[in-house]
Short mmCIF file of C-alpha atoms and ligand atoms in Angstrom, two decimals:
data_model
loop_
_atom_site.label_atom_id
_atom_site.label_comp_id
_atom_site.label_asym_id
_atom_site.label_seq_id
_atom_site.Cartn_x
_atom_site.Cartn_y
_atom_site.Cartn_z
CA MET B 10 118.28 -7.87 57.32
CA LYS B 11 120.54 -5.35 54.77
CA PRO B 12 122.80 -6.61 52.36
CA SER B 13 126.66 -6.14 52.38
CA PRO B 14 127.14 -2.59 50.65
CA ARG B 15 128.76 -1.95 47.45
CA SER B 16 128.32 1.96 47.50
CA PHE B 17 128.67 4.54 50.18
CA HIS B 18 128.38 8.20 51.31
CA VAL B 19 129.95 9.93 53.81
CA LYS B 20 128.11 13.22 55.44
CA SER B 21 130.26 15.46 57.63
CA PHE B 22 128.86 17.86 60.04
CA GLY B 23 130.70 20.15 62.67
CA CYS B 24 134.50 20.89 62.24
CA GLN B 25 137.15 20.40 60.02
CA MET B 26 138.40 17.42 62.29
CA ASN B 27 135.15 15.65 61.23
CA VAL B 28 135.90 16.74 57.53
CA TYR B 29 139.48 15.17 57.90
CA ASP B 30 137.74 11.90 59.56
CA GLY B 31 135.14 11.92 56.95
CA ASP B 32 137.76 11.70 54.15
CA ARG B 33 139.68 9.26 56.11
CA MET B 34 136.54 6.96 56.15
CA ALA B 35 135.70 7.30 52.93
CA GLU B 36 139.56 6.34 51.88
CA LEU B 37 139.12 3.05 54.10
CA LEU B 38 135.73 2.06 52.42
CA GLU B 39 137.25 2.73 49.01
CA ALA B 40 140.30 0.61 50.34
CA GLU B 41 137.71 -2.21 50.82
CA GLY B 42 136.34 -2.13 47.37
CA LEU B 43 133.08 -0.13 48.02
CA GLU B 44 132.61 2.62 45.64
CA ALA B 45 131.65 6.60 46.55
CA VAL B 46 128.58 8.11 45.53
CA ALA B 47 127.87 11.70 45.69
CA ASP B 48 124.24 11.19 46.43
CA ALA B 49 123.46 10.33 49.68
CA ASP B 50 120.02 8.75 48.41
CA ALA B 51 121.65 6.41 45.91
CA ALA B 52 124.21 4.66 48.41
CA ASP B 53 124.33 1.70 50.16
CA LEU B 54 125.66 2.45 53.19
CA VAL B 55 125.65 6.22 54.33
CA VAL B 56 127.92 7.34 57.08
CA LEU B 57 126.50 10.27 58.98
CA ASN B 58 129.79 12.08 60.65
CA THR B 59 128.12 13.81 63.54
CA CYS B 60 128.71 16.67 65.73
CA HIS B 61 127.52 17.27 69.14
CA ILE B 62 128.87 20.97 70.10
CA ARG B 63 125.67 22.46 70.42
CA GLU B 64 122.16 20.76 70.52
CA LYS B 65 120.86 21.96 67.03
CA ALA B 66 124.05 20.29 65.74
CA ALA B 67 123.12 17.02 67.69
CA GLU B 68 119.67 16.83 66.94
CA LYS B 69 120.37 17.13 62.93
CA VAL B 70 121.43 13.49 62.82
CA TYR B 71 117.88 12.34 63.82
CA SER B 72 116.02 14.37 60.95
CA ASP B 73 118.92 13.22 58.70
CA ILE B 74 118.09 9.34 59.63
CA GLY B 75 114.15 9.81 59.27
CA ARG B 76 114.87 11.12 55.83
CA LEU B 77 116.96 8.33 54.95
CA VAL B 78 114.52 5.85 56.05
CA LYS B 79 111.76 7.44 53.71
CA ARG B 80 113.97 7.40 50.96
CA GLU B 81 112.15 7.09 47.95
CA HIS B 82 113.93 4.92 45.42
CA GLY B 83 114.55 1.40 46.82
CA PRO B 84 115.18 -0.04 50.20
CA ALA B 85 116.61 1.87 53.17
CA PRO B 86 120.42 2.25 53.42
CA MET B 87 122.58 0.49 56.20
CA ILE B 88 123.17 3.49 58.21
CA ALA B 89 126.30 4.32 60.31
CA VAL B 90 126.39 6.76 63.15
CA ALA B 91 130.20 8.24 63.66
CA GLY B 92 131.23 11.12 64.97
CA CYS B 93 131.06 12.98 68.37
CA VAL B 94 127.00 11.92 68.68
CA ALA B 95 128.14 8.43 68.40
CA GLN B 96 130.52 8.72 71.39
CA ALA B 97 128.43 10.85 73.32
CA GLU B 98 125.11 8.59 72.95
CA GLY B 99 126.29 5.39 71.90
CA ALA B 100 124.05 2.46 72.25
CA GLU B 101 121.32 4.95 72.86
CA ILE B 102 121.32 6.04 69.18
CA PRO B 103 119.96 2.44 67.80
CA ARG B 104 117.48 2.47 70.79
CA ARG B 105 116.17 6.00 69.78
CA ALA B 106 116.28 5.30 66.05
CA LYS B 107 115.81 1.76 64.87
CA ALA B 108 117.08 2.10 61.29
CA VAL B 109 120.57 2.55 62.60
CA ASP B 110 122.85 -0.38 62.11
CA ILE B 111 126.28 0.90 63.08
CA VAL B 112 127.87 3.37 65.87
CA VAL B 113 131.44 4.20 65.82
CA GLY B 114 133.04 6.85 67.76
CA PRO B 115 135.74 9.28 66.40
CA GLN B 116 138.74 7.10 67.88
CA ALA B 117 137.29 3.59 66.73
CA TYR B 118 136.44 4.35 63.03
CA HIS B 119 139.49 2.40 61.52
CA ASN B 120 137.30 -0.36 62.70
CA LEU B 121 134.55 0.30 60.19
CA PRO B 122 135.01 -2.12 57.99
CA ALA B 123 134.74 -4.86 60.46
CA LEU B 124 131.50 -3.27 61.59
CA VAL B 125 130.05 -3.42 58.42
CA ARG B 126 130.55 -6.85 58.04
CA GLU B 127 128.90 -7.13 61.38
CA ALA B 128 125.69 -5.34 60.52
CA ALA B 129 125.50 -7.13 57.17
CA ALA B 130 125.27 -10.20 59.08
CA GLY B 131 121.98 -8.64 60.88
CA ARG B 132 123.64 -7.60 64.31
CA LYS B 133 123.79 -3.87 65.32
CA ALA B 134 127.35 -2.72 65.59
CA LEU B 135 128.62 -0.54 68.32
CA ASP B 136 132.45 0.60 68.79
CA THR B 137 133.40 3.72 70.77
CA ASP B 138 136.47 2.84 72.28
CA MET B 139 139.37 5.27 72.56
CA PRO B 140 142.49 3.30 71.85
CA ALA B 141 145.47 6.07 71.93
CA LEU B 142 145.94 6.48 68.40
CA SER B 143 145.77 3.27 66.93
CA LYS B 144 143.31 4.30 64.25
CA PHE B 145 146.10 6.22 62.38
CA ALA B 146 148.42 3.35 62.10
CA ALA B 147 145.49 1.24 60.97
CA LEU B 148 144.29 3.61 58.21
CA PRO B 149 145.31 3.40 54.46
CA ALA B 150 147.33 5.63 52.71
CA ARG B 151 146.55 9.26 51.58
CA ARG B 152 144.79 9.23 47.81
CA ARG B 153 144.23 12.11 45.31
CA GLN B 154 143.58 15.63 47.22
CA GLY B 155 142.30 18.89 45.99
CA PRO B 156 144.64 21.81 46.41
CA GLY B 157 143.50 22.40 50.16
CA ALA B 158 144.25 19.25 52.60
CA PHE B 159 143.41 19.07 56.53
CA LEU B 160 145.84 17.05 58.48
CA THR B 161 145.01 16.01 62.12
CA VAL B 162 148.13 16.40 64.08
CA GLN B 163 146.45 16.61 67.56
CA GLU B 164 143.60 15.61 69.16
CA GLY B 165 141.40 15.70 72.09
CA CYS B 166 141.22 18.05 74.92
CA ASP B 167 142.17 18.52 78.64
CA LYS B 168 141.15 22.34 79.19
CA PHE B 169 137.37 21.37 80.18
CA CYS B 170 135.49 24.73 79.49
CA THR B 171 132.29 24.16 81.46
CA TYR B 172 130.20 24.41 78.45
CA CYS B 173 131.94 22.02 76.09
CA VAL B 174 131.59 18.53 75.23
CA VAL B 175 134.87 17.88 73.10
CA PRO B 176 136.53 16.69 76.25
CA TYR B 177 134.24 14.04 76.47
CA THR B 178 133.68 12.88 72.81
CA ARG B 179 137.33 13.37 71.70
CA GLY B 180 138.90 12.26 74.66
CA ALA B 181 142.23 13.50 76.62
CA GLU B 182 144.54 15.40 74.66
CA ILE B 183 146.99 13.05 72.84
CA SER B 184 149.91 14.37 70.11
CA ARG B 185 150.57 12.34 66.99
CA PRO B 186 154.08 11.38 66.29
CA PHE B 187 156.25 14.14 64.25
CA ALA B 188 157.65 11.56 61.98
CA ALA B 189 153.98 10.35 61.17
CA ILE B 190 152.93 13.81 60.97
CA VAL B 191 155.80 14.72 58.20
CA ASP B 192 155.12 11.38 56.40
CA GLU B 193 151.35 12.54 56.09
CA ALA B 194 152.15 15.77 54.95
CA ARG B 195 154.67 14.50 52.00
CA ALA B 196 152.06 11.97 51.19
CA LEU B 197 149.38 14.70 50.76
CA VAL B 198 151.50 17.11 48.71
CA ASP B 199 152.63 14.03 46.50
CA ALA B 200 148.68 13.36 45.94
CA GLY B 201 148.10 16.86 45.04
CA ALA B 202 147.88 19.15 47.81
CA LYS B 203 149.32 22.61 48.11
CA GLU B 204 148.28 23.95 51.30
CA ILE B 205 148.28 21.98 54.69
CA THR B 206 145.97 22.85 57.66
CA LEU B 207 147.08 21.26 60.61
CA LEU B 208 144.39 20.35 62.52
CA GLY B 209 143.79 20.07 66.41
CA GLN B 210 140.93 20.81 69.05
CA ASN B 211 144.12 22.33 70.74
CA VAL B 212 146.49 22.45 67.96
CA ASN B 213 149.18 24.76 69.30
CA ALA B 214 149.05 22.36 72.48
CA TRP B 215 151.01 19.75 70.20
CA GLY B 216 154.40 18.45 71.81
CA GLU B 217 156.78 15.52 71.52
CA ASP B 218 160.05 15.61 73.60
CA GLY B 219 160.45 19.27 73.88
CA LYS B 220 159.20 20.18 70.01
CA GLY B 221 156.41 22.05 69.82
CA LEU B 222 153.81 23.15 67.11
CA ASP B 223 156.37 25.91 65.71
CA ASP B 224 158.89 22.89 65.08
CA LEU B 225 156.34 20.90 63.20
CA ILE B 226 155.55 23.91 61.07
CA ARG B 227 159.12 24.33 60.00
CA ALA B 228 159.75 20.85 59.10
CA LEU B 229 156.80 21.24 56.95
CA ASP B 230 158.28 24.65 55.31
CA ARG B 231 161.11 22.28 53.75
CA ILE B 232 158.47 19.95 51.92
CA GLU B 233 159.15 20.70 48.18
CA GLY B 234 155.85 21.28 46.35
CA LEU B 235 153.78 22.79 49.29
CA ALA B 236 152.96 26.44 48.82
CA ARG B 237 151.06 27.06 52.29
CA ILE B 238 150.67 25.98 56.07
CA ARG B 239 147.79 26.97 58.56
CA TYR B 240 146.87 25.57 61.66
CA THR B 241 143.58 25.84 63.71
CA THR B 242 142.14 25.66 66.44
CA SER B 243 144.71 27.38 68.97
CA HIS B 244 144.08 27.88 72.64
CA PRO B 245 145.33 31.24 74.21
CA ASN B 246 147.03 29.42 76.64
CA ASP B 247 149.54 27.78 74.09
CA MET B 248 150.44 30.43 72.09
CA THR B 249 154.45 30.02 72.86
CA GLU B 250 156.81 32.53 71.92
CA GLY B 251 158.18 30.09 69.14
CA LEU B 252 155.20 29.84 67.43
CA ILE B 253 154.81 33.58 67.65
CA ARG B 254 158.38 33.70 65.98
CA ALA B 255 157.41 31.40 63.44
CA HIS B 256 154.91 33.72 62.12
CA ALA B 257 157.57 36.15 61.34
CA GLU B 258 159.89 34.06 60.14
CA VAL B 259 158.53 30.94 58.39
CA GLY B 260 157.86 31.90 54.44
CA LYS B 261 154.84 29.25 54.21
CA LEU B 262 152.93 29.74 57.38
CA MET B 263 149.93 32.11 55.95
CA PRO B 264 149.20 35.25 58.14
CA TYR B 265 146.15 34.15 59.64
CA LEU B 266 145.22 33.04 63.31
CA HIS B 267 142.01 31.58 64.91
CA LEU B 268 142.45 32.74 68.43
CA PRO B 269 138.66 32.07 70.16
CA VAL B 270 138.35 34.21 73.24
CA GLN B 271 134.50 33.24 73.99
CA SER B 272 133.69 36.34 75.99
CA GLY B 273 135.43 39.84 76.93
CA SER B 274 134.16 39.40 80.89
CA ASP B 275 136.75 38.07 83.28
CA ARG B 276 133.91 37.07 85.51
CA VAL B 277 132.35 34.90 82.49
CA LEU B 278 135.85 33.81 81.32
CA LYS B 279 136.58 32.43 84.95
CA ALA B 280 133.16 30.63 85.00
CA MET B 281 133.98 29.22 81.61
CA ASN B 282 137.12 27.78 82.92
CA ARG B 283 138.84 29.40 80.26
CA SER B 284 142.00 30.05 82.29
CA HIS B 285 142.77 33.21 80.49
CA SER B 286 141.73 37.29 81.02
CA ALA B 287 140.72 39.72 78.50
CA GLU B 288 143.81 41.44 79.14
CA SER B 289 145.82 38.52 78.57
CA TYR B 290 144.60 37.74 75.44
CA LEU B 291 144.82 41.22 74.03
CA ARG B 292 148.57 40.94 75.06
CA ILE B 293 148.97 38.07 73.03
CA LEU B 294 147.66 39.12 69.95
CA GLU B 295 149.83 42.33 70.57
CA ARG B 296 153.07 40.16 70.18
CA VAL B 297 151.44 38.31 67.40
CA ARG B 298 150.56 41.50 65.40
CA ALA B 299 154.26 42.71 66.17
CA ALA B 300 155.75 39.26 64.53
CA ARG B 301 153.46 39.52 61.60
CA PRO B 302 151.65 43.30 61.31
CA ASP B 303 149.50 42.15 58.42
CA ILE B 304 147.91 39.00 60.44
CA ALA B 305 144.22 38.39 60.10
CA ILE B 306 142.60 37.40 63.41
CA SER B 307 139.91 35.29 63.77
CA GLY B 308 137.90 33.94 66.70
CA ASP B 309 134.67 32.28 68.43
CA PHE B 310 132.29 33.81 70.80
CA ILE B 311 129.65 32.64 73.03
CA VAL B 312 126.63 34.93 73.95
CA GLY B 313 124.25 34.17 76.92
CA PHE B 314 126.57 31.78 79.01
CA PRO B 315 124.77 31.03 82.36
CA GLY B 316 124.79 34.24 84.29
CA GLU B 317 125.83 36.84 81.57
CA THR B 318 124.68 40.33 82.23
CA GLU B 319 124.00 42.96 80.05
CA ALA B 320 127.01 44.72 81.10
CA GLU B 321 129.41 41.38 80.77
CA PHE B 322 127.93 41.07 77.20
CA GLU B 323 129.17 44.55 76.61
CA GLU B 324 132.48 43.81 77.77
CA THR B 325 132.24 41.40 74.83
CA LEU B 326 131.52 43.95 72.63
CA GLY B 327 134.34 45.72 73.71
CA ILE B 328 137.14 43.38 73.24
CA VAL B 329 135.86 42.77 69.94
CA GLU B 330 136.13 46.77 69.26
CA ALA B 331 139.71 46.18 70.84
CA VAL B 332 140.89 43.04 68.57
CA ASN B 333 139.02 44.14 65.27
CA TYR B 334 138.47 40.92 63.58
CA ALA B 335 138.99 39.76 60.02
CA GLN B 336 136.63 36.56 60.74
CA ALA B 337 134.69 35.37 63.51
CA PHE B 338 132.32 32.59 64.33
CA SER B 339 129.55 33.53 67.33
CA PHE B 340 127.23 31.16 68.90
CA LYS B 341 124.16 31.19 71.21
CA TYR B 342 125.40 29.27 74.49
CA SER B 343 123.91 25.69 74.18
CA PRO B 344 123.41 23.76 77.62
CA ARG B 345 125.28 20.18 76.79
CA PRO B 346 123.96 17.16 79.07
CA GLY B 347 126.76 16.18 81.41
CA THR B 348 128.56 19.66 81.23
CA PRO B 349 129.06 21.93 84.34
CA ALA B 350 127.65 24.95 83.03
CA ALA B 351 124.37 22.99 81.86
CA GLU B 352 123.66 22.71 85.70
CA MET B 353 124.94 26.69 86.70
CA ALA B 354 121.72 29.01 87.62
CA GLY B 355 121.06 32.01 85.97
CA GLN B 356 120.27 30.61 82.45
CA VAL B 357 119.76 32.90 79.77
CA PRO B 358 116.47 33.39 78.22
CA PRO B 359 116.46 32.33 74.47
CA ALA B 360 114.99 35.75 73.10
CA VAL B 361 117.93 37.74 75.08
CA MET B 362 120.72 35.60 73.59
CA ASP B 363 118.81 36.29 70.34
CA GLU B 364 119.26 40.18 70.72
CA ARG B 365 122.95 39.54 71.81
CA LEU B 366 123.91 37.17 68.97
CA GLN B 367 122.59 39.61 66.36
CA ARG B 368 124.63 42.87 68.27
CA LEU B 369 127.56 40.80 68.28
CA GLN B 370 127.29 39.93 64.73
CA ALA B 371 126.45 43.37 63.19
CA LEU B 372 129.73 44.37 64.86
CA LEU B 373 131.89 40.94 63.50
CA ASN B 374 130.20 41.61 60.11
CA ALA B 375 131.21 45.31 60.06
CA GLN B 376 134.89 44.32 60.72
CA GLN B 377 135.13 41.50 58.28
CA PHE B 378 133.72 43.96 55.57
CA ALA B 379 136.26 46.84 56.94
CA PHE B 380 139.05 44.06 56.79
CA ASN B 381 138.14 43.00 53.10
CA GLN B 382 137.87 46.94 52.15
CA ALA B 383 141.22 47.73 53.62
CA SER B 384 142.38 44.80 51.48
CA VAL B 385 141.71 46.47 48.06
CA GLY B 386 144.67 47.38 46.44
CA ARG B 387 146.65 44.53 47.82
CA ARG B 388 148.90 42.41 45.79
CA CYS B 389 149.14 38.77 46.77
CA GLU B 390 148.85 35.27 45.84
CA VAL B 391 145.48 33.72 45.39
CA LEU B 392 145.40 29.57 45.58
CA ILE B 393 142.83 28.54 43.05
CA GLU B 394 140.62 26.09 44.58
CA ARG B 395 137.48 25.80 42.48
CA THR B 396 135.69 27.16 39.21
CA GLY B 397 133.09 30.12 39.83
CA ARG B 398 129.80 30.13 38.69
CA LYS B 399 130.60 32.41 35.52
CA PRO B 400 132.74 30.92 32.21
CA GLY B 401 136.08 31.59 33.04
CA GLN B 402 135.90 32.53 36.50
CA MET B 403 137.85 30.80 39.25
CA LEU B 404 137.31 30.94 43.09
CA GLY B 405 140.48 30.93 45.28
CA LYS B 406 141.88 31.68 48.80
CA SER B 407 143.73 34.74 49.45
CA PRO B 408 146.96 34.48 52.56
CA TRP B 409 144.15 36.02 54.77
CA LEU B 410 141.68 33.14 54.09
CA GLN B 411 139.62 35.59 52.31
CA SER B 412 137.46 34.22 49.17
CA VAL B 413 138.63 35.58 45.75
CA HIS B 414 137.09 35.63 42.53
CA LEU B 415 138.79 36.12 39.31
CA GLU B 416 139.00 35.62 35.59
CA THR B 417 142.05 33.55 34.68
CA ASP B 418 143.25 30.61 32.79
CA ALA B 419 144.94 29.20 36.01
CA ALA B 420 143.70 25.78 36.81
CA ILE B 421 142.79 24.27 40.31
CA GLY B 422 145.59 24.05 42.67
CA ASP B 423 147.92 26.97 40.79
CA LEU B 424 149.05 29.86 42.70
CA VAL B 425 148.11 33.03 40.77
CA GLU B 426 149.83 36.41 41.77
CA VAL B 427 146.43 38.73 41.92
CA GLU B 428 145.56 42.29 42.46
CA LEU B 429 142.64 42.52 44.71
CA LEU B 430 140.49 45.07 43.26
CA ALA B 431 136.87 45.04 45.13
CA ALA B 432 135.44 44.15 48.30
CA GLY B 433 132.03 42.55 49.37
CA PRO B 434 131.29 41.46 52.69
CA ASN B 435 132.19 37.63 52.05
CA SER B 436 134.57 37.98 49.27
CA LEU B 437 136.97 39.97 46.73
CA ALA B 438 137.27 40.50 43.02
CA GLY B 439 140.51 40.27 41.88
CA ALA B 440 142.58 40.22 38.61
CA ALA B 441 145.17 38.18 37.60
CA LEU B 442 148.72 39.68 37.05
CA VAL B 443 150.85 36.91 35.88
CA ARG B 444 150.24 33.20 36.26
CA LYS B 445 152.44 31.02 38.86
CA VAL B 446 152.47 27.76 38.96
CA ALA B 447 153.34 26.44 42.51
N1 LIG T 22 138.75 23.46 70.47
C1 LIG T 22 138.34 24.87 70.02
C2 LIG T 22 136.91 24.52 69.34
C3 LIG T 22 135.89 24.05 69.97
S1 LIG T 22 134.49 24.03 69.55
C4 LIG T 22 138.55 25.78 70.88
O1 LIG T 22 138.83 25.46 71.89
O2 LIG T 22 138.54 26.91 70.62
C5 LIG T 22 134.38 25.53 68.50
C6 LIG T 22 133.44 26.48 69.38
O3 LIG T 22 132.23 26.53 69.25
C7 LIG T 22 134.12 27.04 70.51
O4 LIG T 22 135.12 28.18 70.42
C8 LIG T 22 132.79 27.88 70.97
O5 LIG T 22 132.59 29.06 71.01
C9 LIG T 22 131.86 27.05 70.45
N2 LIG T 22 131.01 26.02 71.61
C10 LIG T 22 131.56 25.10 72.24
N3 LIG T 22 130.52 24.55 72.79
C11 LIG T 22 129.46 25.56 73.04
C12 LIG T 22 128.01 25.24 73.40
N4 LIG T 22 127.92 24.60 74.35
N5 LIG T 22 127.31 26.48 73.27
C13 LIG T 22 127.60 27.29 72.01
N6 LIG T 22 128.70 27.28 71.76
C14 LIG T 22 129.52 26.22 71.89
FE1 LIG T 23 135.93 22.64 74.06
FE2 LIG T 23 137.32 24.56 75.87
FE3 LIG T 23 138.44 22.11 74.91
FE4 LIG T 23 138.19 24.41 73.06
S1 LIG T 23 139.25 24.11 74.74
S2 LIG T 23 137.68 21.77 72.91
S3 LIG T 23 136.02 25.21 74.24
S4 LIG T 23 136.91 22.39 76.40
FE1 LIG T 24 131.49 18.95 66.87
FE2 LIG T 24 133.49 17.00 67.70
FE3 LIG T 24 134.12 18.67 65.86
S1 LIG T 24 131.27 18.00 68.62
S2 LIG T 24 132.86 20.65 66.58
S3 LIG T 24 132.67 17.33 65.51
S4 LIG T 24 135.32 18.09 67.92
#
């Protein structure tokens, strides 16, 4: 039996929504009187906030558990598995890894304190219920923040892309209430946030009584002390005219759009159940760029979807050429248990996927470098997020989400007017022009 924990460590994997959930679990445990520790090896309770999106991500949890059990100093900690692996595998987890005491799904983590008490009483504790939205109402108030904060506004997904586990691990699409979101945004700003990134698996599907994400963005634009608004991840089919217009009209909305296309082949897109074509995707970006010409476009790609031919893969390279991305994420297809694509004929051999991923990434990296180079000479505001490696050096983000390092006496959370001087593949060097506190 493991004693009642006095300290904890939350380790989050996967997407930004998991980072948000991890923060909220930490706030919850702190409200219960537990102390957060930075070193997982020193914590009485370790929460592994897991991701199920690809096989590698899902398997990571088991190697982590193995490491925690073999910890050098002191007894093994109480172990809680949270997040999407918890939802997908449930009671299977403590069967496979006996050291796990708690399994808690992404919609049930407000019950974590009760589960910890149950585990301290010597019982395996499991909660993977999906009550609609009750967790948000049950969570404690937001606490001190860094300059950049995440805010979940929409959860779950009804799109059922044939490769994807998210509709199963996060449940049906649900929008949080407008008023609750605006309240949380205010609380985050009061707690130190300068930039808020609205999160959802399909964030642009957020809606309430005819209001859309653009209305929410316009409401946040009026919050004093908030300097920047971002949102992610969007689905092409939910890119409304109102949201596109917001990019032209809302001052605090940053010129950056993450809009995954996955493939450039209409045959593959159909097999993925994406319900948009390569052409319709390009037309959306045309409208977005007409509204905000300097916007940075980012995307996600999957190579080696079942049945993908060399010619179809080349169509993906083609759409990348046509879009010209500022940033992108690309993955080898990973068959996920229970998804339709895992059963499809024509699974692509790993060596072919490797080779395609390399070609795609070479192109995407070159585009990112070119985007950074084209930024040299631009003047923009940089939000200072942390200290750099050298003394006097600070790191921050440009409006286009590029990392910028500069010498300045500005503090974390300051907005600094900067001239961008030099570009690397992953970051830029800038010079502070005037110090400006937002
Ligand atoms: N809700 C978002 C993000 C989903 S997960 C969206 O719809 O865009 C993030 C990315 O992981 C996806 O965009 C996709 O590119 C990738 N992904 C999802 N399932 C995958 C799988 N089975 N194999 C490989 N990549 C996958
Ligand atoms: Fe997954 Fe598709 Fe939903 Fe995105 S839209 S979360 S890729 S099912
Ligand atoms: Fe992973 Fe779940 Fe996010 S599967 S990507 S942590 S929604």
